[in-house]
mmCIF file of C-alpha atoms and ligand atoms in Angstrom:
data_model
loop_
_atom_site.group_PDB
_atom_site.id
_atom_site.type_symbol
_atom_site.label_atom_id
_atom_site.label_comp_id
_atom_site.label_asym_id
_atom_site.label_seq_id
_atom_site.Cartn_x
_atom_site.Cartn_y
_atom_site.Cartn_z
ATOM 1 C CA MET A 1 37.279 69.833 -148.770
ATOM 2 C CA VAL A 2 33.731 71.061 -148.224
ATOM 3 C CA ARG A 3 31.275 68.212 -148.325
ATOM 4 C CA LEU A 4 27.686 68.920 -149.022
ATOM 5 C CA TYR A 5 24.968 67.105 -147.207
ATOM 6 C CA GLN A 6 21.221 67.726 -147.633
ATOM 7 C CA SER A 7 19.604 68.887 -144.316
ATOM 8 C CA GLY A 8 16.045 68.391 -143.104
ATOM 9 C CA ILE A 9 13.911 68.355 -140.030
ATOM 10 C CA ILE A 10 13.904 64.935 -138.350
ATOM 11 C CA ALA A 11 11.906 65.741 -135.219
ATOM 12 C CA THR A 12 9.701 68.542 -133.694
ATOM 13 C CA GLY A 13 8.444 69.573 -130.360
ATOM 14 C CA SER A 14 6.544 72.535 -128.840
ATOM 15 C CA TYR A 15 5.213 73.906 -125.564
ATOM 16 C CA VAL A 16 2.703 76.618 -124.622
ATOM 17 C CA PRO A 17 1.995 77.673 -120.960
ATOM 18 C CA ASP A 18 -1.374 76.667 -119.449
ATOM 19 C CA THR A 19 -2.718 80.073 -118.606
ATOM 20 C CA VAL A 20 -5.123 81.412 -121.145
ATOM 21 C CA ILE A 21 -6.029 85.046 -121.569
ATOM 22 C CA THR A 22 -9.232 85.493 -123.744
ATOM 23 C CA ASN A 23 -10.172 88.617 -125.571
ATOM 24 C CA HIS A 24 -13.061 89.016 -123.061
ATOM 25 C CA ASP A 25 -10.340 89.036 -120.276
ATOM 26 C CA LEU A 26 -8.633 91.888 -122.171
ATOM 27 C CA GLU A 27 -11.859 93.826 -122.444
ATOM 28 C CA LYS A 28 -11.614 94.251 -118.678
ATOM 29 C CA ILE A 29 -8.163 95.888 -118.678
ATOM 30 C CA VAL A 30 -8.037 97.967 -121.900
ATOM 31 C CA ASP A 31 -10.638 99.709 -124.175
ATOM 32 C CA THR A 32 -11.090 96.878 -126.688
ATOM 33 C CA SER A 33 -13.599 94.293 -127.741
ATOM 34 C CA ASP A 34 -13.582 90.667 -128.769
ATOM 35 C CA GLU A 35 -15.282 91.742 -131.999
ATOM 36 C CA TRP A 36 -12.445 94.253 -132.830
ATOM 37 C CA ILE A 37 -9.690 91.795 -132.104
ATOM 38 C CA VAL A 38 -11.231 88.907 -134.059
ATOM 39 C CA SER A 39 -12.157 90.945 -137.138
ATOM 40 C CA ARG A 40 -8.838 92.799 -137.328
ATOM 41 C CA THR A 41 -6.565 89.979 -136.399
ATOM 42 C CA GLY A 42 -8.195 86.644 -136.057
ATOM 43 C CA ILE A 43 -6.901 86.236 -132.513
ATOM 44 C CA ARG A 44 -9.304 84.877 -129.813
ATOM 45 C CA GLU A 45 -6.979 83.942 -126.896
ATOM 46 C CA ARG A 46 -3.219 83.648 -126.064
ATOM 47 C CA ARG A 47 -1.099 81.740 -123.523
ATOM 48 C CA ILE A 48 0.814 83.558 -120.802
ATOM 49 C CA ALA A 49 3.731 82.210 -119.003
ATOM 50 C CA ASP A 50 3.786 82.175 -115.080
ATOM 51 C CA LYS A 51 5.642 84.904 -113.300
ATOM 52 C CA ASP A 52 8.638 82.699 -112.571
ATOM 53 C CA MET A 53 8.874 81.262 -116.206
ATOM 54 C CA ALA A 54 11.244 82.651 -118.822
ATOM 55 C CA ALA A 55 12.125 81.883 -122.359
ATOM 56 C CA SER A 56 14.575 79.148 -121.572
ATOM 57 C CA ASP A 57 12.001 77.230 -119.591
ATOM 58 C CA LEU A 58 9.588 77.258 -122.459
ATOM 59 C CA ALA A 59 12.474 76.348 -124.862
ATOM 60 C CA THR A 60 13.604 73.596 -122.614
ATOM 61 C CA LYS A 61 10.152 71.834 -122.627
ATOM 62 C CA ALA A 62 9.958 72.119 -126.480
ATOM 63 C CA ALA A 63 13.579 70.770 -126.871
ATOM 64 C CA GLN A 64 12.838 67.885 -124.651
ATOM 65 C CA MET A 65 9.791 66.859 -126.745
ATOM 66 C CA ALA A 66 11.768 67.101 -129.957
ATOM 67 C CA LEU A 67 14.509 64.988 -128.477
ATOM 68 C CA GLN A 68 12.084 62.472 -127.374
ATOM 69 C CA GLY A 69 10.610 62.159 -130.865
ATOM 70 C CA SER A 70 14.019 61.917 -132.480
ATOM 71 C CA GLY A 71 15.350 58.885 -130.602
ATOM 72 C CA LEU A 72 18.629 60.872 -129.916
ATOM 73 C CA THR A 73 20.226 61.536 -126.611
ATOM 74 C CA ALA A 74 21.026 65.201 -125.749
ATOM 75 C CA SER A 75 24.687 64.457 -125.978
ATOM 76 C CA GLU A 76 24.410 63.689 -129.669
ATOM 77 C CA LEU A 77 23.407 67.378 -130.406
ATOM 78 C CA ASP A 78 26.287 69.355 -131.974
ATOM 79 C CA MET A 79 24.740 72.764 -131.714
ATOM 80 C CA ILE A 80 21.771 74.699 -130.202
ATOM 81 C CA ILE A 81 20.411 77.825 -131.823
ATOM 82 C CA VAL A 82 17.693 79.743 -129.864
ATOM 83 C CA ALA A 83 15.790 82.413 -131.857
ATOM 84 C CA THR A 84 14.335 84.803 -129.561
ATOM 85 C CA VAL A 85 13.594 88.581 -128.900
ATOM 86 C CA THR A 86 12.731 87.776 -125.258
ATOM 87 C CA PRO A 87 15.886 86.072 -123.857
ATOM 88 C CA ASP A 88 16.005 85.296 -120.146
ATOM 89 C CA MET A 89 18.653 88.077 -119.906
ATOM 90 C CA ASN A 90 21.208 89.865 -122.118
ATOM 91 C CA PHE A 91 23.827 87.344 -121.285
ATOM 92 C CA PRO A 92 24.441 84.355 -120.962
ATOM 93 C CA SER A 93 22.430 83.313 -124.033
ATOM 94 C CA THR A 94 19.155 81.504 -123.712
ATOM 95 C CA ALA A 95 20.738 78.771 -125.763
ATOM 96 C CA CYS A 96 23.425 78.145 -123.017
ATOM 97 C CA LEU A 97 20.650 77.817 -120.456
ATOM 98 C CA VAL A 98 18.824 75.348 -122.628
ATOM 99 C CA GLN A 99 22.062 73.397 -123.204
ATOM 100 C CA ARG A 100 22.514 73.052 -119.511
ATOM 101 C CA ASN A 101 18.916 72.094 -118.778
ATOM 102 C CA ILE A 102 18.785 69.346 -121.289
ATOM 103 C CA GLY A 103 22.380 68.118 -120.746
ATOM 104 C CA ALA A 104 23.629 68.698 -124.306
ATOM 105 C CA VAL A 105 27.121 68.511 -123.165
ATOM 106 C CA ASN A 106 28.698 68.315 -126.710
ATOM 107 C CA ALA A 107 26.703 71.138 -128.279
ATOM 108 C CA SER A 108 27.780 74.698 -128.930
ATOM 109 C CA ALA A 109 25.066 77.214 -128.170
ATOM 110 C CA PHE A 110 24.102 80.694 -129.167
ATOM 111 C CA ASP A 111 21.058 82.938 -129.655
ATOM 112 C CA LEU A 112 19.931 84.446 -132.936
ATOM 113 C CA GLU A 113 17.877 87.526 -133.229
ATOM 114 C CA ALA A 114 15.813 88.215 -136.320
ATOM 115 C CA ALA A 115 12.589 88.836 -134.411
ATOM 116 C CA CYS A 116 9.584 86.856 -135.885
ATOM 117 C CA SER A 117 11.652 85.674 -138.837
ATOM 118 C CA GLY A 118 14.212 84.230 -136.344
ATOM 119 C CA PHE A 119 13.209 80.625 -136.435
ATOM 120 C CA VAL A 120 13.546 80.364 -140.217
ATOM 121 C CA TYR A 121 16.750 82.421 -140.060
ATOM 122 C CA GLY A 122 17.995 79.896 -137.457
ATOM 123 C CA LEU A 123 17.134 76.807 -139.563
ATOM 124 C CA ILE A 124 19.007 78.201 -142.592
ATOM 125 C CA VAL A 125 22.049 79.054 -140.488
ATOM 126 C CA ALA A 126 22.007 75.557 -139.056
ATOM 127 C CA ALA A 127 21.719 73.946 -142.461
ATOM 128 C CA GLN A 128 25.010 75.399 -143.396
ATOM 129 C CA PHE A 129 26.745 73.510 -140.631
ATOM 130 C CA ILE A 130 24.880 70.221 -141.629
ATOM 131 C CA ALA A 131 25.851 70.848 -145.315
ATOM 132 C CA THR A 132 29.546 70.997 -144.602
ATOM 133 C CA GLY A 133 29.665 67.939 -142.325
ATOM 134 C CA ALA A 134 30.605 70.229 -139.345
ATOM 135 C CA CYS A 135 27.583 69.182 -137.433
ATOM 136 C CA ARG A 136 25.510 66.072 -137.535
ATOM 137 C CA TYR A 137 22.433 67.159 -135.361
ATOM 138 C CA ILE A 138 21.426 70.751 -134.508
ATOM 139 C CA MET A 139 18.455 71.854 -132.330
ATOM 140 C CA VAL A 140 16.871 75.034 -133.586
ATOM 141 C CA ILE A 141 14.254 76.562 -131.255
ATOM 142 C CA GLY A 142 12.037 79.613 -131.428
ATOM 143 C CA SER A 143 10.994 80.603 -127.942
ATOM 144 C CA GLU A 144 9.297 83.772 -126.675
ATOM 145 C CA CYS A 145 7.867 85.135 -123.427
ATOM 146 C CA LEU A 146 6.349 88.304 -125.033
ATOM 147 C CA SER A 147 3.978 88.843 -122.224
ATOM 148 C CA LYS A 148 6.832 90.197 -120.052
ATOM 149 C CA PHE A 149 7.499 92.980 -122.527
ATOM 150 C CA VAL A 150 3.886 94.020 -123.379
ATOM 151 C CA ASN A 151 2.597 97.247 -121.998
ATOM 152 C CA TRP A 152 -0.707 95.884 -120.602
ATOM 153 C CA GLU A 153 -2.230 99.481 -120.893
ATOM 154 C CA ASP A 154 -1.491 99.728 -124.735
ATOM 155 C CA ARG A 155 -4.428 98.201 -126.732
ATOM 156 C CA ASN A 156 -2.453 98.732 -129.895
ATOM 157 C CA THR A 157 0.017 95.884 -128.830
ATOM 158 C CA CYS A 158 -1.283 93.950 -125.766
ATOM 159 C CA VAL A 159 -3.993 92.119 -127.613
ATOM 160 C CA LEU A 160 -1.587 90.704 -130.177
ATOM 161 C CA PHE A 161 1.113 88.746 -128.481
ATOM 162 C CA GLY A 162 1.422 85.424 -126.620
ATOM 163 C CA ASP A 163 4.043 83.096 -125.043
ATOM 164 C CA GLY A 164 5.364 79.619 -126.320
ATOM 165 C CA ALA A 165 8.147 77.662 -127.826
ATOM 166 C CA GLY A 166 8.724 75.411 -130.629
ATOM 167 C CA ALA A 167 11.893 73.221 -131.448
ATOM 168 C CA VAL A 168 13.084 71.093 -134.247
ATOM 169 C CA ILE A 169 16.086 68.851 -134.858
ATOM 170 C CA LEU A 170 17.902 69.255 -138.068
ATOM 171 C CA GLY A 171 19.930 66.381 -139.435
ATOM 172 C CA ARG A 172 21.153 64.810 -142.741
ATOM 173 C CA VAL A 173 18.334 63.597 -145.008
ATOM 174 C CA GLU A 174 18.369 61.749 -148.375
ATOM 175 C CA GLU A 175 19.086 63.700 -151.526
ATOM 176 C CA GLY A 176 16.018 65.389 -152.802
ATOM 177 C CA TYR A 177 14.643 65.870 -149.358
ATOM 178 C CA GLY A 178 14.944 68.600 -146.699
ATOM 179 C CA ILE A 179 15.411 72.229 -147.306
ATOM 180 C CA LEU A 180 15.097 72.798 -151.062
ATOM 181 C CA SER A 181 15.239 76.644 -151.146
ATOM 182 C CA HIS A 182 15.379 79.539 -148.917
ATOM 183 C CA ILE A 183 15.184 83.437 -148.758
ATOM 184 C CA LEU A 184 16.529 85.588 -146.014
ATOM 185 C CA GLY A 185 16.188 89.396 -146.164
ATOM 186 C CA ALA A 186 16.218 92.547 -144.059
ATOM 187 C CA ASP A 187 15.440 96.295 -144.479
ATOM 188 C CA GLY A 188 16.933 98.200 -141.595
ATOM 189 C CA ASN A 189 15.124 101.397 -142.972
ATOM 190 C CA GLY A 190 12.071 100.020 -141.213
ATOM 191 C CA ALA A 191 13.797 99.580 -137.934
ATOM 192 C CA ASP A 192 11.707 102.032 -136.062
ATOM 193 C CA PHE A 193 8.252 100.468 -136.855
ATOM 194 C CA LEU A 194 8.599 97.808 -134.299
ATOM 195 C CA THR A 195 10.848 98.169 -131.366
ATOM 196 C CA LEU A 196 11.680 97.306 -127.773
ATOM 197 C CA GLY A 197 13.788 100.394 -127.059
ATOM 198 C CA ALA A 198 15.307 100.242 -123.612
ATOM 199 C CA GLY A 199 17.617 97.933 -121.800
ATOM 200 C CA GLY A 200 20.376 98.027 -124.473
ATOM 201 C CA SER A 201 23.386 100.330 -124.852
ATOM 202 C CA ARG A 202 21.347 102.999 -126.525
ATOM 203 C CA ASN A 203 18.866 103.426 -123.683
ATOM 204 C CA PRO A 204 20.139 101.470 -120.588
ATOM 205 C CA ALA A 205 17.519 100.753 -117.961
ATOM 206 C CA SER A 206 16.783 103.787 -115.785
ATOM 207 C CA PHE A 207 13.781 105.107 -113.788
ATOM 208 C CA GLU A 208 12.985 107.111 -117.025
ATOM 209 C CA THR A 209 12.949 104.291 -119.373
ATOM 210 C CA VAL A 210 10.633 102.452 -116.959
ATOM 211 C CA GLU A 211 8.386 105.443 -116.565
ATOM 212 C CA LYS A 212 8.070 105.876 -120.328
ATOM 213 C CA GLN A 213 7.492 102.198 -120.820
ATOM 214 C CA LEU A 214 10.343 101.982 -123.277
ATOM 215 C CA HIS A 215 11.170 98.436 -122.047
ATOM 216 C CA CYS A 216 7.907 97.384 -123.651
ATOM 217 C CA ILE A 217 7.062 96.677 -127.339
ATOM 218 C CA HIS A 218 6.145 99.668 -129.430
ATOM 219 C CA MET A 219 4.770 99.195 -132.871
ATOM 220 C CA ASP A 220 3.441 101.298 -135.893
ATOM 221 C CA GLY A 221 0.832 98.554 -136.757
ATOM 222 C CA SER A 222 -0.300 99.832 -140.031
ATOM 223 C CA GLU A 223 3.276 100.251 -141.370
ATOM 224 C CA VAL A 224 4.114 96.736 -140.319
ATOM 225 C CA PHE A 225 0.864 95.504 -141.789
ATOM 226 C CA LYS A 226 1.487 97.058 -145.155
ATOM 227 C CA PHE A 227 5.134 95.603 -145.290
ATOM 228 C CA ALA A 228 3.908 92.194 -144.090
ATOM 229 C CA VAL A 229 1.112 91.706 -146.685
ATOM 230 C CA ARG A 230 3.582 92.578 -149.511
ATOM 231 C CA ILE A 231 6.523 90.548 -148.215
ATOM 232 C CA MET A 232 4.592 87.326 -147.214
ATOM 233 C CA ALA A 233 2.792 87.050 -150.558
ATOM 234 C CA SER A 234 5.974 87.816 -152.647
ATOM 235 C CA MET A 235 8.389 85.590 -150.655
ATOM 236 C CA ALA A 236 5.997 82.716 -150.562
ATOM 237 C CA GLU A 237 5.806 82.676 -154.280
ATOM 238 C CA GLU A 238 9.517 83.403 -154.914
ATOM 239 C CA VAL A 239 10.697 80.635 -152.550
ATOM 240 C CA VAL A 240 8.539 78.100 -154.280
ATOM 241 C CA LYS A 241 9.899 79.121 -157.735
ATOM 242 C CA ASN A 242 13.416 78.907 -156.404
ATOM 243 C CA ALA A 243 12.736 75.318 -155.260
ATOM 244 C CA GLY A 244 11.726 74.409 -158.865
ATOM 245 C CA LEU A 245 8.118 73.638 -157.743
ATOM 246 C CA ARG A 246 4.861 74.673 -159.295
ATOM 247 C CA LYS A 247 2.317 76.247 -156.907
ATOM 248 C CA GLU A 248 0.052 73.184 -157.254
ATOM 249 C CA GLU A 249 2.912 71.049 -155.947
ATOM 250 C CA VAL A 250 2.820 72.870 -152.605
ATOM 251 C CA ASP A 251 1.090 70.660 -149.921
ATOM 252 C CA TYR A 252 1.148 72.833 -146.791
ATOM 253 C CA LEU A 253 1.938 76.428 -145.913
ATOM 254 C CA ILE A 254 3.113 77.198 -142.346
ATOM 255 C CA PRO A 255 3.023 81.090 -142.056
ATOM 256 C CA HIS A 256 4.106 83.374 -139.312
ATOM 257 C CA GLN A 257 0.959 83.845 -137.156
ATOM 258 C CA ALA A 258 0.572 87.568 -136.808
ATOM 259 C CA ASN A 259 -2.625 88.412 -138.423
ATOM 260 C CA ILE A 260 -5.160 86.268 -140.376
ATOM 261 C CA ARG A 261 -5.381 88.949 -143.092
ATOM 262 C CA ILE A 262 -1.573 88.799 -143.579
ATOM 263 C CA ILE A 263 -1.750 84.927 -143.751
ATOM 264 C CA GLU A 264 -4.541 85.210 -146.345
ATOM 265 C CA ALA A 265 -2.368 87.334 -148.611
ATOM 266 C CA ALA A 266 0.218 84.504 -148.608
ATOM 267 C CA ARG A 267 -2.306 81.784 -149.055
ATOM 268 C CA LYS A 268 -4.031 83.497 -151.954
ATOM 269 C CA ARG A 269 -0.652 84.120 -153.731
ATOM 270 C CA LEU A 270 0.038 80.394 -153.576
ATOM 271 C CA GLU A 271 -3.496 79.636 -154.740
ATOM 272 C CA LEU A 272 -3.842 77.158 -151.884
ATOM 273 C CA PRO A 273 -7.182 76.054 -150.344
ATOM 274 C CA GLU A 274 -7.807 77.142 -146.713
ATOM 275 C CA ASP A 275 -7.220 73.576 -145.374
ATOM 276 C CA ARG A 276 -3.615 73.526 -146.627
ATOM 277 C CA VAL A 277 -2.551 76.437 -144.329
ATOM 278 C CA TYR A 278 -1.949 75.913 -140.635
ATOM 279 C CA VAL A 279 -3.470 78.556 -138.491
ATOM 280 C CA ASN A 280 -3.293 78.709 -134.693
ATOM 281 C CA LEU A 281 -3.074 82.387 -134.028
ATOM 282 C CA ASP A 282 -6.815 82.167 -132.902
ATOM 283 C CA ARG A 283 -5.541 80.161 -129.983
ATOM 284 C CA TYR A 284 -2.070 81.587 -129.319
ATOM 285 C CA GLY A 285 -1.806 85.051 -130.851
ATOM 286 C CA ASN A 286 1.608 86.189 -132.291
ATOM 287 C CA MET A 287 4.395 84.258 -130.570
ATOM 288 C CA SER A 288 7.177 85.797 -132.699
ATOM 289 C CA ALA A 289 9.989 83.385 -133.343
ATOM 290 C CA ALA A 290 8.016 80.584 -131.718
ATOM 291 C CA SER A 291 4.975 80.997 -134.054
ATOM 292 C CA ILE A 292 6.300 79.002 -137.048
ATOM 293 C CA PRO A 293 7.823 76.067 -135.060
ATOM 294 C CA VAL A 294 4.753 75.715 -132.793
ATOM 295 C CA ALA A 295 2.506 75.716 -135.871
ATOM 296 C CA LEU A 296 4.776 73.099 -137.570
ATOM 297 C CA ASP A 297 4.797 70.812 -134.560
ATOM 298 C CA GLU A 298 1.053 70.915 -134.188
ATOM 299 C CA ALA A 299 0.644 70.162 -137.958
ATOM 300 C CA VAL A 300 3.058 67.230 -137.845
ATOM 301 C CA ARG A 301 1.402 65.789 -134.680
ATOM 302 C CA GLN A 302 -2.020 66.120 -136.275
ATOM 303 C CA GLY A 303 -0.777 64.024 -139.315
ATOM 304 C CA ARG A 304 -1.232 66.911 -141.740
ATOM 305 C CA ILE A 305 2.394 66.795 -142.785
ATOM 306 C CA LYS A 306 3.674 63.486 -144.213
ATOM 307 C CA LYS A 307 6.847 62.155 -145.869
ATOM 308 C CA ASP A 308 7.249 63.641 -149.471
ATOM 309 C CA ASP A 309 4.958 66.628 -148.724
ATOM 310 C CA ASN A 310 6.364 70.029 -149.923
ATOM 311 C CA ILE A 311 6.060 72.468 -147.102
ATOM 312 C CA VAL A 312 6.477 76.266 -147.303
ATOM 313 C CA MET A 313 7.412 78.412 -144.195
ATOM 314 C CA VAL A 314 7.375 82.216 -144.473
ATOM 315 C CA GLY A 315 7.653 84.850 -141.782
ATOM 316 C CA PHE A 316 8.421 88.557 -141.344
ATOM 317 C CA GLY A 317 9.219 90.768 -138.333
ATOM 318 C CA ALA A 318 10.944 93.571 -136.610
ATOM 319 C CA GLY A 319 14.171 94.719 -138.223
ATOM 320 C CA LEU A 320 12.484 94.710 -140.630
ATOM 321 C CA THR A 321 13.341 91.102 -141.536
ATOM 322 C CA TRP A 322 11.828 88.359 -143.581
ATOM 323 C CA ALA A 323 12.535 84.596 -144.212
ATOM 324 C CA ALA A 324 11.013 81.831 -146.159
ATOM 325 C CA CYS A 325 12.006 78.233 -147.005
ATOM 326 C CA THR A 326 10.636 75.340 -148.820
ATOM 327 C CA ILE A 327 11.081 71.791 -147.392
ATOM 328 C CA LYS A 328 10.432 68.324 -148.802
ATOM 329 C CA TRP A 329 9.416 66.452 -145.585
ATOM 330 C CA ALA A 330 11.737 63.466 -145.164
ATOM 331 C CA VAL A 331 10.414 61.481 -142.134
HETATM 332 O O1 UT7 B 401 5.056 89.770 -136.013
HETATM 333 C C1 UT7 B 401 5.172 91.084 -136.441
HETATM 334 C C2 UT7 B 401 4.439 91.980 -135.473
HETATM 335 N N1 UT7 B 401 3.260 92.842 -135.861
HETATM 336 C C3 UT7 B 401 2.341 92.617 -136.771
HETATM 337 O O2 UT7 B 401 2.251 91.779 -137.592
HETATM 338 C C4 UT7 B 401 1.294 93.659 -136.773
HETATM 339 C C5 UT7 B 401 0.882 94.143 -138.143
HETATM 340 N N2 UT7 B 401 -0.287 94.974 -138.109
HETATM 341 C C6 UT7 B 401 -1.560 94.553 -137.887
HETATM 342 O O3 UT7 B 401 -1.796 93.314 -137.679
HETATM 343 C C7 UT7 B 401 -2.666 95.578 -137.846
HETATM 344 O O4 UT7 B 401 -2.190 96.801 -138.308
HETATM 345 C C8 UT7 B 401 -3.267 95.763 -136.342
HETATM 346 C C9 UT7 B 401 -4.054 94.555 -135.942
HETATM 347 C C10 UT7 B 401 -2.164 96.030 -135.317
HETATM 348 C C11 UT7 B 401 -4.219 96.942 -136.407
HETATM 349 O O5 UT7 B 401 -5.189 96.754 -137.406
HETATM 350 P P1 UT7 B 401 -5.586 97.866 -138.423
HETATM 351 O O6 UT7 B 401 -6.802 97.432 -139.265
HETATM 352 O O7 UT7 B 401 -4.336 98.252 -139.169
HETATM 353 O O8 UT7 B 401 -5.991 99.074 -137.531
HETATM 354 P P2 UT7 B 401 -5.461 100.550 -137.347
HETATM 355 O O9 UT7 B 401 -4.013 100.545 -136.910
HETATM 356 O O10 UT7 B 401 -5.747 101.210 -138.648
HETATM 357 O O11 UT7 B 401 -6.317 101.150 -136.266
HETATM 358 C C12 UT7 B 401 -7.712 101.308 -136.391
HETATM 359 C C13 UT7 B 401 -8.217 101.896 -135.076
HETATM 360 C C14 UT7 B 401 -7.464 102.972 -134.393
HETATM 361 O O12 UT7 B 401 -8.448 103.983 -133.985
HETATM 362 P P3 UT7 B 401 -8.570 105.369 -134.611
HETATM 363 O O13 UT7 B 401 -7.218 105.984 -134.571
HETATM 364 O O14 UT7 B 401 -8.968 105.040 -136.126
HETATM 365 O O15 UT7 B 401 -9.614 106.042 -133.932
HETATM 366 C C15 UT7 B 401 -6.819 102.383 -133.291
HETATM 367 O O16 UT7 B 401 -6.633 103.237 -132.152
HETATM 368 O O17 UT7 B 401 -8.316 100.936 -134.156
HETATM 369 C C16 UT7 B 401 -7.874 101.348 -132.956
HETATM 370 N N3 UT7 B 401 -7.294 100.153 -132.164
HETATM 371 C C17 UT7 B 401 -8.122 99.435 -131.298
HETATM 372 N N4 UT7 B 401 -9.462 99.395 -131.100
HETATM 373 C C18 UT7 B 401 -9.928 98.443 -130.319
HETATM 374 C C19 UT7 B 401 -6.053 99.790 -132.059
HETATM 375 N N5 UT7 B 401 -6.049 98.675 -131.250
HETATM 376 C C20 UT7 B 401 -7.246 98.511 -130.843
HETATM 377 C C21 UT7 B 401 -7.867 97.471 -129.958
HETATM 378 N N6 UT7 B 401 -9.156 97.522 -129.685
HETATM 379 N N7 UT7 B 401 -7.116 96.547 -129.363
#
């Protein structure tokens, strides 16, 4: 028989590398300006991983922090899901590397790829295992080392992205708390708008793929922008409605951190004041799947999110994909 348990976030952690690249640093390598980047995106600086650091290293640090806050030992984790578009390698999964690094000997482990929507996708996948009683504690991580896949000569993309990782532990919570509603979606017709084309079975790595920079991120910025503004606003509104909440009952919005203008669209649709939206893209840029969990961890640590608060998370990304959820904070 299927048992149904309510699942919620019981601990958070995050990590960003120390090295800071400011907009002024970028002015020295591509034809751009601090003024253009700030006015079009809201980004002022981003963190960049060292040469020898990969997604699993960032993820491990975030995971250890979440574990510490939870009071659990690594062996109590039943599953590890890592959402990433920048895995250490095609296989083994980054989740298996994290499992080894933290000593989560009883955890199954796999990666999930839904680009910038990946963390919320991971959370909802994890919630199904908690609901049935199949798992008691699940670590969900968003980790990205995007700097390794950026063409540092392409001003259209290199100013946007940064590296980091955020982790949460999902567990059973009291009835009425935890994940109240969610929306997951995709539209593969927009697959070509945001791609990292080489290194897979379509275009295996070759001299030609490297020469043409196909192993780097390519983006039709304005197409993604139009989609993002529409989807962020409509999904934020819909997921709140699905939770049976009124807009004024929303305490905090944790949006994907891609562009301040896109975040504004979601904030306005929910009629929230600016201080109820967590924004860190000025400091970190777009960290894809890591953006939402890093923002969430910072908001929790700053005491902005408290027990009983209604939180909305909403993201969009390559695929195209989108994901949103409403959570009543349980701890
Ligand atoms: O997580 C999902 C990932 N992606 C996104 O969320 C990106 C969504 N898109 C965006 O955020 C925006 O479309 C961008 C920030 C990428 C661009 O802003 P925009 O207001 O849509 O600008 P645009 O694409 O219309 O480009 C305007 C101009 C172009 O010049 P021309 O063709 O009009 O002469 C670009 O070449 O700005 C130029 N441009 C730049 N100029 C200075 C593009 N990048 C830069 C740059 N510095 N870094």
